[in-house]
Short mmCIF file of C-alpha atoms and ligand atoms in Angstrom, two decimals:
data_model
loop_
_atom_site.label_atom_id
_atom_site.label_comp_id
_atom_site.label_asym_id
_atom_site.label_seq_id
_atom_site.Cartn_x
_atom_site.Cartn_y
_atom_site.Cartn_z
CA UNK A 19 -0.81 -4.61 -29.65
CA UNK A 20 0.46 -8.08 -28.16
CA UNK A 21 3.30 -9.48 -27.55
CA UNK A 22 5.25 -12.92 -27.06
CA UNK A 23 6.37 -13.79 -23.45
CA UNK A 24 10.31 -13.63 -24.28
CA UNK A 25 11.60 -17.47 -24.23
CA UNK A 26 14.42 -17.32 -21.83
CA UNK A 27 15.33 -15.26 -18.97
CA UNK A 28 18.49 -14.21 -20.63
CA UNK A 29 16.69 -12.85 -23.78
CA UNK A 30 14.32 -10.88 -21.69
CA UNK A 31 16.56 -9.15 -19.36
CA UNK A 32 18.50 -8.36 -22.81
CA UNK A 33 15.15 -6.77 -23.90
CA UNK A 34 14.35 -4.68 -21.41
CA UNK A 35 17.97 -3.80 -20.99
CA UNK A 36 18.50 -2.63 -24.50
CA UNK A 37 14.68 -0.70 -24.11
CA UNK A 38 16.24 1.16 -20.90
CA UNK A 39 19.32 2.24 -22.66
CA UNK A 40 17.20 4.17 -25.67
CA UNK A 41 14.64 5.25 -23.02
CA UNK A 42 15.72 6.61 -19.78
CA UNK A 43 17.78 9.41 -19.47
CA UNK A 44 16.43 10.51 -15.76
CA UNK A 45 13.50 12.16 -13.95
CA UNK A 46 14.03 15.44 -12.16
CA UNK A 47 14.60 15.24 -8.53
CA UNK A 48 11.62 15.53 -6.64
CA UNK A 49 13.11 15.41 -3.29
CA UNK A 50 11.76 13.08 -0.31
CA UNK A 51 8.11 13.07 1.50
CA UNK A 52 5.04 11.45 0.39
CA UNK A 53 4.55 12.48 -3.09
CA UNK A 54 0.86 12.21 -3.94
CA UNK A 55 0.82 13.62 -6.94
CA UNK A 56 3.41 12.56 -9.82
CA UNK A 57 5.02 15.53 -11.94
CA UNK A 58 4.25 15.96 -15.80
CA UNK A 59 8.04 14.45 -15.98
CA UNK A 60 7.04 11.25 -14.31
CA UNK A 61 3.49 11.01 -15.52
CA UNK A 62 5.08 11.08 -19.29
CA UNK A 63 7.63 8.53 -18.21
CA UNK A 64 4.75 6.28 -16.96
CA UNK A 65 3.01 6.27 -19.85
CA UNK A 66 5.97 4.96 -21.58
CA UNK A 67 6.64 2.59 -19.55
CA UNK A 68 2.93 1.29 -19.98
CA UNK A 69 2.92 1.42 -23.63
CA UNK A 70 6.22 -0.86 -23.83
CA UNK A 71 4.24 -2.95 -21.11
CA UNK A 72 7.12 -3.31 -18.75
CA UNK A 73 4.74 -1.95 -16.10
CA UNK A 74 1.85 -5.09 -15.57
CA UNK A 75 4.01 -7.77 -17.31
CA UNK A 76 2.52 -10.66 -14.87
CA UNK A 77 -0.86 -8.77 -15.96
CA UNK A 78 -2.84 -10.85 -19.56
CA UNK A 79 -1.86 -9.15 -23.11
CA UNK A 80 -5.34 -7.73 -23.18
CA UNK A 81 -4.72 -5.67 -19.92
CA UNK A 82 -1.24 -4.14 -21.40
CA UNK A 83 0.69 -7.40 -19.56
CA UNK A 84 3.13 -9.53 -21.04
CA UNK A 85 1.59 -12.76 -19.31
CA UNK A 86 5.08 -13.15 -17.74
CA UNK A 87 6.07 -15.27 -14.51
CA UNK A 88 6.44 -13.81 -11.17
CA UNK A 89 10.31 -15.32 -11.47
CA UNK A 90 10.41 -13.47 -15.41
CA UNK A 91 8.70 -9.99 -13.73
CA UNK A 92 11.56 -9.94 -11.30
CA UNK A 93 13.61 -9.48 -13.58
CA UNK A 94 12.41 -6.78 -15.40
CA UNK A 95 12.06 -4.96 -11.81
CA UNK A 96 15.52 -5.54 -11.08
CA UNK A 97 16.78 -4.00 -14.00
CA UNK A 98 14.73 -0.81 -13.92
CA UNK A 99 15.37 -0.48 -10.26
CA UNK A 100 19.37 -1.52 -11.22
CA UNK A 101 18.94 2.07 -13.88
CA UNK A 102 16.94 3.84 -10.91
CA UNK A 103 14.09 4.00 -13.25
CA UNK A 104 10.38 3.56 -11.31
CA UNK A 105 6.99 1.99 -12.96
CA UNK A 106 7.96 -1.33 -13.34
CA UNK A 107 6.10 -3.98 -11.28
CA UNK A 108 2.66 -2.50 -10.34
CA UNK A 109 1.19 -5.37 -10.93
CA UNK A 110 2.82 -6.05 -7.94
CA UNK A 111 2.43 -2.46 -6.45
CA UNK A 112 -0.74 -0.43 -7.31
CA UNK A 113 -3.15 -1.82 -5.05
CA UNK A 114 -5.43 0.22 -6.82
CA UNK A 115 -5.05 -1.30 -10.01
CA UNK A 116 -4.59 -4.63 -9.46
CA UNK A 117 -8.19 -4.35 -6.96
CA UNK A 118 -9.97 -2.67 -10.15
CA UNK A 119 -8.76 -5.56 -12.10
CA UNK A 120 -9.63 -8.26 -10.11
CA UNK A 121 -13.47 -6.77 -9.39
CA UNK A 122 -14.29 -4.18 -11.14
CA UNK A 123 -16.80 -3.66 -14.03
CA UNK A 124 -15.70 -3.67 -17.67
CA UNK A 125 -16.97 -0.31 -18.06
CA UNK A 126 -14.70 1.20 -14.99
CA UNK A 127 -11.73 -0.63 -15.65
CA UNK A 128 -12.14 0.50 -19.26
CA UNK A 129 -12.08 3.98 -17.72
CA UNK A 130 -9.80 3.90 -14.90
CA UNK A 131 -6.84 1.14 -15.42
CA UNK A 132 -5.09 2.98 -17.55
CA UNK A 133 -5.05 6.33 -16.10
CA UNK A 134 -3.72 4.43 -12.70
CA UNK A 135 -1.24 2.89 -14.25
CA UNK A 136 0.21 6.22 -16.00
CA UNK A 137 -0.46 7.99 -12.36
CA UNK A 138 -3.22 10.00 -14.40
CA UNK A 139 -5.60 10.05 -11.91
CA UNK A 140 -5.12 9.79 -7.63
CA UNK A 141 -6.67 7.69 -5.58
CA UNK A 142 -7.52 7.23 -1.57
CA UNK A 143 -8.44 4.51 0.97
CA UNK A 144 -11.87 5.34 2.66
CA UNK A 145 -11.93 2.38 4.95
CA UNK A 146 -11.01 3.39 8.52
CA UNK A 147 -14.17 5.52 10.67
CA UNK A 148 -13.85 6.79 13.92
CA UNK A 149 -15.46 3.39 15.41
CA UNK A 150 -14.29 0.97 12.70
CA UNK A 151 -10.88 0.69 12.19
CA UNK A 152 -8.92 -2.79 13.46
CA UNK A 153 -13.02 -3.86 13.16
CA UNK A 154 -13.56 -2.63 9.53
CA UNK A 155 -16.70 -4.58 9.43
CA UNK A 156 -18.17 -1.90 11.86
CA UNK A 157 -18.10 0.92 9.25
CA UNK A 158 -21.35 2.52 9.57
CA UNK A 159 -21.10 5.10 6.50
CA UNK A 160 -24.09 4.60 4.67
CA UNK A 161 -24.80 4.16 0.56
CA UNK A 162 -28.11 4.38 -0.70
CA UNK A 163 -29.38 3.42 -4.07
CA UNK A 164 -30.55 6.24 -5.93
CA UNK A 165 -31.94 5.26 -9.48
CA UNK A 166 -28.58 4.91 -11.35
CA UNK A 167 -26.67 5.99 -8.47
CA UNK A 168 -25.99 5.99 -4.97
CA UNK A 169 -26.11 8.45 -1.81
CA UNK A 170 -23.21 8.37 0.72
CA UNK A 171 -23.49 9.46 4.22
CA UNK A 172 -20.89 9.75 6.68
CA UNK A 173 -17.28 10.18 8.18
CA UNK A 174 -13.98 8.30 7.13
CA UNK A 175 -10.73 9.42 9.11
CA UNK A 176 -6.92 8.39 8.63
CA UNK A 177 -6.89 8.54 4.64
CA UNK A 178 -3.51 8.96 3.74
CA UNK A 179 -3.58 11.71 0.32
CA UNK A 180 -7.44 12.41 -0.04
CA UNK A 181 -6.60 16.07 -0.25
CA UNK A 182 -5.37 15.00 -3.62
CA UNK A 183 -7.71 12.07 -4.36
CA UNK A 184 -9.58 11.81 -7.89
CA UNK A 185 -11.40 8.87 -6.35
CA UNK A 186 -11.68 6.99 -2.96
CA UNK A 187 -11.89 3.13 -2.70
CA UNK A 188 -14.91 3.45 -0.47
CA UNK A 189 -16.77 1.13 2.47
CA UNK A 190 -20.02 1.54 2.75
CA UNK A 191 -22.98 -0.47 4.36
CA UNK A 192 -26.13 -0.94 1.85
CA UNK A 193 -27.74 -3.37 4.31
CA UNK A 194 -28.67 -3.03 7.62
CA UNK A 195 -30.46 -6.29 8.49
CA UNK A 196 -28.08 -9.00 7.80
CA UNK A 197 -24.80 -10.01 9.49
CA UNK A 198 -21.67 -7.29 9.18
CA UNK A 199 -19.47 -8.65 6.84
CA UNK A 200 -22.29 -9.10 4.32
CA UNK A 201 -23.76 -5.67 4.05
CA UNK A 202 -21.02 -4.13 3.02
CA UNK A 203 -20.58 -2.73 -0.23
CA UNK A 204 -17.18 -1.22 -2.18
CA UNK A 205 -17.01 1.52 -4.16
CA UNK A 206 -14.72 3.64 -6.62
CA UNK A 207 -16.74 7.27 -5.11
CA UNK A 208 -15.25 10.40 -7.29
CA UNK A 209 -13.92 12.96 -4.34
CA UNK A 210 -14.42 15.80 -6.27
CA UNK A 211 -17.47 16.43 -5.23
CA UNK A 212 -19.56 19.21 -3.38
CA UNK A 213 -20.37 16.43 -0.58
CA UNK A 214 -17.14 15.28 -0.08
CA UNK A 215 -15.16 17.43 2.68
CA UNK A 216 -11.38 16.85 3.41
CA UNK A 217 -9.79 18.07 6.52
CA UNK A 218 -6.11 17.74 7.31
CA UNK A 219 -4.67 15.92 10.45
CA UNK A 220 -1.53 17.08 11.92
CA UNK A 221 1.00 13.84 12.33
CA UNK A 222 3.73 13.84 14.38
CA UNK A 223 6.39 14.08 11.85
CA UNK A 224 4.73 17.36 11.36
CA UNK A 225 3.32 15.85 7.94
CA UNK A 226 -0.68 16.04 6.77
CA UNK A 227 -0.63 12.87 5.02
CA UNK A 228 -3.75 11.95 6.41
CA UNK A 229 -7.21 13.44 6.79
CA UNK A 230 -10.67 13.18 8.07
CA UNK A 231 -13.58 12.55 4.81
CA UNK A 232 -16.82 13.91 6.16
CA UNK A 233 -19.49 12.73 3.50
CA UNK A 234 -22.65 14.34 3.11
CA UNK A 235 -25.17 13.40 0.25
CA UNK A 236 -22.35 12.88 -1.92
CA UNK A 237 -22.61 10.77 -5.57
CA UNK A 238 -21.30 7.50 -6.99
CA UNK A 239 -22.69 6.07 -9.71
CA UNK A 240 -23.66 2.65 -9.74
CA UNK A 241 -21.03 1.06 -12.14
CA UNK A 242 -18.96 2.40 -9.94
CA UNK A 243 -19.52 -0.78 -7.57
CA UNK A 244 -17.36 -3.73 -7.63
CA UNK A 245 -18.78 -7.06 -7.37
CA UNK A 246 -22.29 -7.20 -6.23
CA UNK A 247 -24.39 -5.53 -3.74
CA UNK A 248 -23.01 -6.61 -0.45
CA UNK A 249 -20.35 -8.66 -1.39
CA UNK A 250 -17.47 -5.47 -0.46
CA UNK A 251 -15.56 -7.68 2.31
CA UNK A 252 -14.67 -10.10 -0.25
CA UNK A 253 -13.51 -7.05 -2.52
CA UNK A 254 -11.76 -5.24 0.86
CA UNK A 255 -9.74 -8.87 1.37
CA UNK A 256 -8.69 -8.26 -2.09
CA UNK A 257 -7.60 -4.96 -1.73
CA UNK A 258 -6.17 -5.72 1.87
CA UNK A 259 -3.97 -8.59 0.45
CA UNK A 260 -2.20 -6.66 -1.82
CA UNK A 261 -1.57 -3.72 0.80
CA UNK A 262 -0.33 -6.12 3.15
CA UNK A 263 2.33 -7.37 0.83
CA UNK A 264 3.39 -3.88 -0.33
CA UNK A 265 3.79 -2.93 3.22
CA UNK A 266 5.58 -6.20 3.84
CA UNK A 267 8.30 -5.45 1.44
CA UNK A 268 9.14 -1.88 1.38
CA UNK A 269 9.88 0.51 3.37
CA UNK A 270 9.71 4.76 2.70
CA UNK A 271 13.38 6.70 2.41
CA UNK A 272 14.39 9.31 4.94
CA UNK A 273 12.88 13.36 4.53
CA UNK A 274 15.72 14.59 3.89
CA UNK A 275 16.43 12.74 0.22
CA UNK A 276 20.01 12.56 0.98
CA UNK A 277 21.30 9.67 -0.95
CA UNK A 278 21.95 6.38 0.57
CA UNK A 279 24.42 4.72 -0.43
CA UNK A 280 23.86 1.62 -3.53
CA UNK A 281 26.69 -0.17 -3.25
CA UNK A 282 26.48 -0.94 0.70
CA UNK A 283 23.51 -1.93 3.39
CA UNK A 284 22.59 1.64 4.24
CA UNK A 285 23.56 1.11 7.38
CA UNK A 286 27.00 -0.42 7.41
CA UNK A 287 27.86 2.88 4.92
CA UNK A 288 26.08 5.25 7.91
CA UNK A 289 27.82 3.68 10.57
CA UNK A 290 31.36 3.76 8.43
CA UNK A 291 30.45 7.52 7.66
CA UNK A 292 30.03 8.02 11.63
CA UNK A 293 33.54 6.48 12.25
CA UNK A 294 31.18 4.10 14.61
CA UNK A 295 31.87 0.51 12.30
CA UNK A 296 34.50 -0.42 14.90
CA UNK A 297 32.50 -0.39 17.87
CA UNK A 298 31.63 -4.25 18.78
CA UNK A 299 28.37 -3.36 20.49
CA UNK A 300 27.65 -1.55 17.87
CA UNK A 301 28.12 -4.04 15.12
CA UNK A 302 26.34 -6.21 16.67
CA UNK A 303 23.31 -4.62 16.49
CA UNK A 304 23.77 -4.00 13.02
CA UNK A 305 24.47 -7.38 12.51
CA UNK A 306 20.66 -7.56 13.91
CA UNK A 307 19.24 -5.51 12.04
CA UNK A 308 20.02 -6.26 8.37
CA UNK A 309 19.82 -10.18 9.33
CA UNK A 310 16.01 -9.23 10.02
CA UNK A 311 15.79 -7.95 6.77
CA UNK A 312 17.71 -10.75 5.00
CA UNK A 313 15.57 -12.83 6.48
CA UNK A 314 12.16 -11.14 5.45
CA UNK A 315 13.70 -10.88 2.11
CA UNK A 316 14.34 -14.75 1.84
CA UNK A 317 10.79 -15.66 3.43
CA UNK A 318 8.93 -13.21 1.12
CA UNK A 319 10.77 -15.04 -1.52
CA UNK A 320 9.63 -18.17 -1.00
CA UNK A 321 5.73 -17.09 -0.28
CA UNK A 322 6.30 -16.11 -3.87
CA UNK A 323 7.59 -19.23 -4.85
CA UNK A 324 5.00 -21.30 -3.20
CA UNK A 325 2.30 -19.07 -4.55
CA UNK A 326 3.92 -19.07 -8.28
CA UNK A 327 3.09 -23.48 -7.58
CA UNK A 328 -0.31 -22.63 -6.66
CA UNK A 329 0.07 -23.57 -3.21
CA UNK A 330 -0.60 -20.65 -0.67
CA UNK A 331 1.79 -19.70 1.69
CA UNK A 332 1.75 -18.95 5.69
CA UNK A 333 4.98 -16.97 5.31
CA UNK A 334 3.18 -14.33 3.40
CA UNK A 335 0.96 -13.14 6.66
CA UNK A 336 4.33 -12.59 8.62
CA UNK A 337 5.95 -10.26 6.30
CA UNK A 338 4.09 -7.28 6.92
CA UNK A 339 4.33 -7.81 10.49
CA UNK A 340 8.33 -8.53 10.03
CA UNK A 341 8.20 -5.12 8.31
CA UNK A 342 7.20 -2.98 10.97
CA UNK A 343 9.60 -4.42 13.95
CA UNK A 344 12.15 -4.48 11.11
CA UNK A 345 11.78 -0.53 10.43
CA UNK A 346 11.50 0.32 14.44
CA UNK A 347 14.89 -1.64 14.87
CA UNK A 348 16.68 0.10 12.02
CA UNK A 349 15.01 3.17 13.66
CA UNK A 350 16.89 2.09 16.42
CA UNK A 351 20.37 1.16 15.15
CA UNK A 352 20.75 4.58 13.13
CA UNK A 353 19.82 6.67 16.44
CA UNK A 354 22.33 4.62 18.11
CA UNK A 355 24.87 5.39 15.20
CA UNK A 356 24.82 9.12 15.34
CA UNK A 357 24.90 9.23 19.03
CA UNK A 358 23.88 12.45 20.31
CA UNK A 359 23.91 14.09 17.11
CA UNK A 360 20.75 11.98 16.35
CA UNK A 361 18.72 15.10 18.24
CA UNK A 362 19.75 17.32 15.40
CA UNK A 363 17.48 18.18 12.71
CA UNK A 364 17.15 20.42 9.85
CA UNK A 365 18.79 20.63 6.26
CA UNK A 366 22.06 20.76 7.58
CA UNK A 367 22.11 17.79 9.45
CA UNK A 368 20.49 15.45 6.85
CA UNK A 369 21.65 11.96 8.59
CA UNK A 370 19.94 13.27 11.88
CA UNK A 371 17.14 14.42 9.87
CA UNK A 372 16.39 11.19 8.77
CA UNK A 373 17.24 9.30 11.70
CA UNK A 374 14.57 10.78 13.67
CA UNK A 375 11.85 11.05 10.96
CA UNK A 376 12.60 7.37 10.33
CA UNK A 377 11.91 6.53 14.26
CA UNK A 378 9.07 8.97 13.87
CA UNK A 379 7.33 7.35 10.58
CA UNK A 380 8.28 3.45 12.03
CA UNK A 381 4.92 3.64 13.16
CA UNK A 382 3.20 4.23 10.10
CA UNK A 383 3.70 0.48 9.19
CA UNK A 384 3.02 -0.65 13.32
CA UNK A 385 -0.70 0.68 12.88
CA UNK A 386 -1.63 2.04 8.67
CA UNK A 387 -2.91 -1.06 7.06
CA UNK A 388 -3.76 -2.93 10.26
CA UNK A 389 -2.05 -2.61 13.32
CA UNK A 390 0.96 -5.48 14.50
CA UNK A 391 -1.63 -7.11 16.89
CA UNK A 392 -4.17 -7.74 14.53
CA UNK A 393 -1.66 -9.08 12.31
CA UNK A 394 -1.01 -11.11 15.41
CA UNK A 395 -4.28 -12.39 15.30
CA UNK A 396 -4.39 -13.09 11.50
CA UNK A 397 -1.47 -15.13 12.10
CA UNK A 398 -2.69 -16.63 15.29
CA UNK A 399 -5.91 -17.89 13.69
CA UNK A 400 -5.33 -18.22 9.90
CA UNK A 401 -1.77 -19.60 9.75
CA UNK A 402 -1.13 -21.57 13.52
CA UNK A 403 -5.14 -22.96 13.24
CA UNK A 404 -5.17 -21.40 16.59
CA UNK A 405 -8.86 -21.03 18.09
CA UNK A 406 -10.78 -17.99 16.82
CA UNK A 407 -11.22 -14.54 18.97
CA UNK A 408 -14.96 -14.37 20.19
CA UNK A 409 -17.19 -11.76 18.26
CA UNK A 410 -20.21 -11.62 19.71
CA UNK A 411 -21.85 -9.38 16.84
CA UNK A 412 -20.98 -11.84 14.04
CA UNK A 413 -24.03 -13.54 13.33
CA UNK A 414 -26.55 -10.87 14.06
CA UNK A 415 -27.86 -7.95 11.72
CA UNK A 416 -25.96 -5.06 11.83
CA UNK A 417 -29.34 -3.06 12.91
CA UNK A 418 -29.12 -4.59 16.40
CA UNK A 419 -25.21 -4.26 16.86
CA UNK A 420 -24.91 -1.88 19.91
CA UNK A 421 -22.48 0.56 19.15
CA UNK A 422 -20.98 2.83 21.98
CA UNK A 423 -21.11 6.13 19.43
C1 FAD B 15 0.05 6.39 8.61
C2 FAD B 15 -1.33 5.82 8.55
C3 FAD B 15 -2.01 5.86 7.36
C4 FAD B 15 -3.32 5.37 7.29
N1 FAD B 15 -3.96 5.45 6.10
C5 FAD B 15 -5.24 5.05 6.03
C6 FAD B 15 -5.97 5.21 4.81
O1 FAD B 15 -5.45 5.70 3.82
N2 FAD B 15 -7.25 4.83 4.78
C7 FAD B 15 -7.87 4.27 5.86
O2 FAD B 15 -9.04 3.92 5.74
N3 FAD B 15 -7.22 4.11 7.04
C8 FAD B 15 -5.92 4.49 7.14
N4 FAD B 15 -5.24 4.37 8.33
C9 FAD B 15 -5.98 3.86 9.49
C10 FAD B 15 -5.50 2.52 9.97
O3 FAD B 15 -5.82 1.51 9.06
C11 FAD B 15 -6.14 2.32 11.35
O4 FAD B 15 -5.59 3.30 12.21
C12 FAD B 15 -5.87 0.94 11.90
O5 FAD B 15 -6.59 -0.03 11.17
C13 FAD B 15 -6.21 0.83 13.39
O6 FAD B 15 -7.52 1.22 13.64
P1 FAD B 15 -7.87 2.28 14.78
O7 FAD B 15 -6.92 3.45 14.61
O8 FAD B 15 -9.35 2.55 14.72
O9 FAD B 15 -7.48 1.57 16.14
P2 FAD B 15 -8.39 0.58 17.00
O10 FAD B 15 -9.03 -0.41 16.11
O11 FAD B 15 -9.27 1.41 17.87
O12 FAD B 15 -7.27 -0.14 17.86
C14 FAD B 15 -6.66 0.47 19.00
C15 FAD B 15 -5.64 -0.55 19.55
O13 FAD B 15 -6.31 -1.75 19.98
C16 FAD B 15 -5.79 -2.86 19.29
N5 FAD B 15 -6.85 -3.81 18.97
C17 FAD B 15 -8.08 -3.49 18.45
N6 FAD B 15 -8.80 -4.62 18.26
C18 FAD B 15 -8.01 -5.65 18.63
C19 FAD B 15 -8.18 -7.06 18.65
N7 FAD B 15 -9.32 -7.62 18.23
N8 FAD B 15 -7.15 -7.83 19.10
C20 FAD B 15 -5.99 -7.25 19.53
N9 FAD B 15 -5.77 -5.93 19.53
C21 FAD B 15 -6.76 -5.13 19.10
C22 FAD B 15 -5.16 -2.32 18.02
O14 FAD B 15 -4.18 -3.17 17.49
C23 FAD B 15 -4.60 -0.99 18.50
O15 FAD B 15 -3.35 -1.17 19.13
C24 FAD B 15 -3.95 4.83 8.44
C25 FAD B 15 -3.24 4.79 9.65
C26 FAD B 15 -1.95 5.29 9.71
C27 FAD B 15 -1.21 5.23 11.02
#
């Protein structure tokens, strides 16, 4: 099926409007924490969504899209998140997707693109090792081609939901004699596999939402690569871009799943809840805070709108890094709110809960995805022309790096 991008904005939000009245009637609560696995509920949900292709609609027709503008998308996000329906705007969202799209073969997205969409299958990150993580291009996990397949060898650490994982988004180096960067190869490698062992890491928010991958002799088949033979860093900037700008934009709600209130910043309503809104110090502060994320907001905006006239934007390196000091101030401001009541915890004290789990999980953004001084240094060299950090192992093949392991 295809279908007609809508002619005007007011036609479309009518659309999608009328669509969410006749379709969504709710999802069971599923209570806070990082959810890696959807429910039957939402997985059904999804697939609607998909089929009325409200889910991709900046994606082509052929690839369940609408063709739409990023402006046009907008709005159908806004009115699903408006009903507090999810599923709209992966295309914006599933990093997983969208790098499958952009690289992968015909014969794996044919497999895998829809099932991602409709939450059908999970997926993991195997990037970080224990000597490669701010210098991915140091992974030293090993593929080896196999006739129609390859053979992995070796140890990933930090990825968030392999426990659950159908399939990892994996690093590996195929080539040992040329420079870093280009012996690198990216993979879709199925985790369900004898040679794939997952071992929980304790976090301190008491969560295992990350693991270490110890590989041994495991599987992937060889249309399971995207792009060519070596060419994975171009594939990981792919992949990287769009988990920067996810990270850049949102941010994860408190443990507790309390509600927060939708008709007020969630912090004015927690501070007028406290009795605290009075106190000038105080409002200050939150004055702060929420003008930091106003302002991310309004620069994220106009990357977009820079990007949507094909011209690329500086602003967009600085969001994820506005991100992270914007969630350790909030962090901040809500401690500061509930006083000494902030050291409570437990279900009966679901404010306190949050606050500290929020301070807690601030640093998730500060370091998962690449930590706030390399982001530094992305912005230092790619945005301000600024000259570049000295890497002495750049040019020479990877074989004669020295490695302190
Ligand atoms: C919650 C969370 C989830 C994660 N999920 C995943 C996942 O799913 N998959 C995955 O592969 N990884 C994941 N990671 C790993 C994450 O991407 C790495 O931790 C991160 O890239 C930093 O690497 P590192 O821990 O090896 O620190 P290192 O690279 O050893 O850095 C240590 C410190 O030195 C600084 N530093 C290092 N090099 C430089 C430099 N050149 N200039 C300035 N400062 C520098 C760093 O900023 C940092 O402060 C996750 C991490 C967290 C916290």
């Amino acid at each position: 099926m295809t279908q007609a991008a809508p002619v005007t904005d007011e036609a479309l939000r009518e659309e999608v409007r009328a669509w969410l009245a006749d379709n969504w009637k709710g999802l069971p609560r599923s209570g806070g924490g990082a959810g890696w696995t959807a429910s039957p509920e939402q997985k059904a949900w999804l697939a609607k969504v998909v089929e009325a292709r409200w889910a991709v609609p900046r994606w082509p027709a052929a690839w369940l899209g609408r063709g739409l503008s990023d402006a046009q998308a907008r709005i159908i996000e806004r009115e699903f998140a408006a009903a507090g329906a999810p599923g709209a705007g992966q295309d914006r969202t599933n990093l997983w997707a969208n790098t499958l799209l952009a690289c992968g073969t015909e014969a794996l997205k044919q497999k895998l693109v829809l099932p991602l969409l409709r939450q059908e299958v999970g997926m993991c990150l195997l990037y970080s090792e224990p000597g490669a993580g701010s210098d991915l291009a140091g992974i030293r996990t090993r593929a080896e081609r196999v006739g129609d397949h390859f053979v992995v060898n070796g140890q990933k650490v930090w990825t968030s939901g392999a426990a659950t994982a159908d399939y990892g988004m994996l690093i590996a180096r195929t080539d040992w004699d040329v420079p870093k960067h280009k012996g690198i190869s990216f993979f879709f490698l199925p985790m369900k596999q004898p040679g794939v062992e997952v071992r929980p890491l304790r976090q301190i928010t008491d969560e295992s939402h990350f693991n270490e991958v110890f590989i041994t002799d495991a599987i992937v088949p060889a249309e399971n690569l995207l792009r060519d033979l070596g060419d994975g860093w171009s594939v990981l900037q792919t992949a990287l871009a769009y988990e920067r700008s996810v990270m850049g934009e949102s941010a994860r709600g408190g443990r507790s799943g309390a509600a927060e209130s939708k008709t007020e910043e969630p912090l004015i309503a927690l501070a007028r809840e406290a009795g605290a809104l009075g106190d000038p110090l105080l409002r200050q502060d939150l004055a702060q805070a929420i003008a930091y994320k106003r302002l991310n907001a309004l620069n994220t905006a106009r990357a977009k709108a820079d990007l949507a006239q094909g011209s690329s934007s500086p602003v967009m390196s600085l969001g994820k890094l506005a991100m992270s000091r914007i969630l350790h101030e909030e962090a901040r401001v809500r401690t500061a709110i509930l006083g000494a009541a902030s050291l409570l915890e437990g279900p009966d004290h679901p404010r306190s809960e949050d606050a500290n789990f929020l301070a807690l999980n601030a640093y998730f953004t500060s370091i998962g995805g690449g930590t706030d001084q390399i982001q530094r240094n992305i912005i230092g060299e790619r945005v301000l022309g600024l000259p570049r950090e000295p890497e002495v192992d750049r040019d020479i093949p990877f074989r004669e790096v020295r490695s302190g392991r």
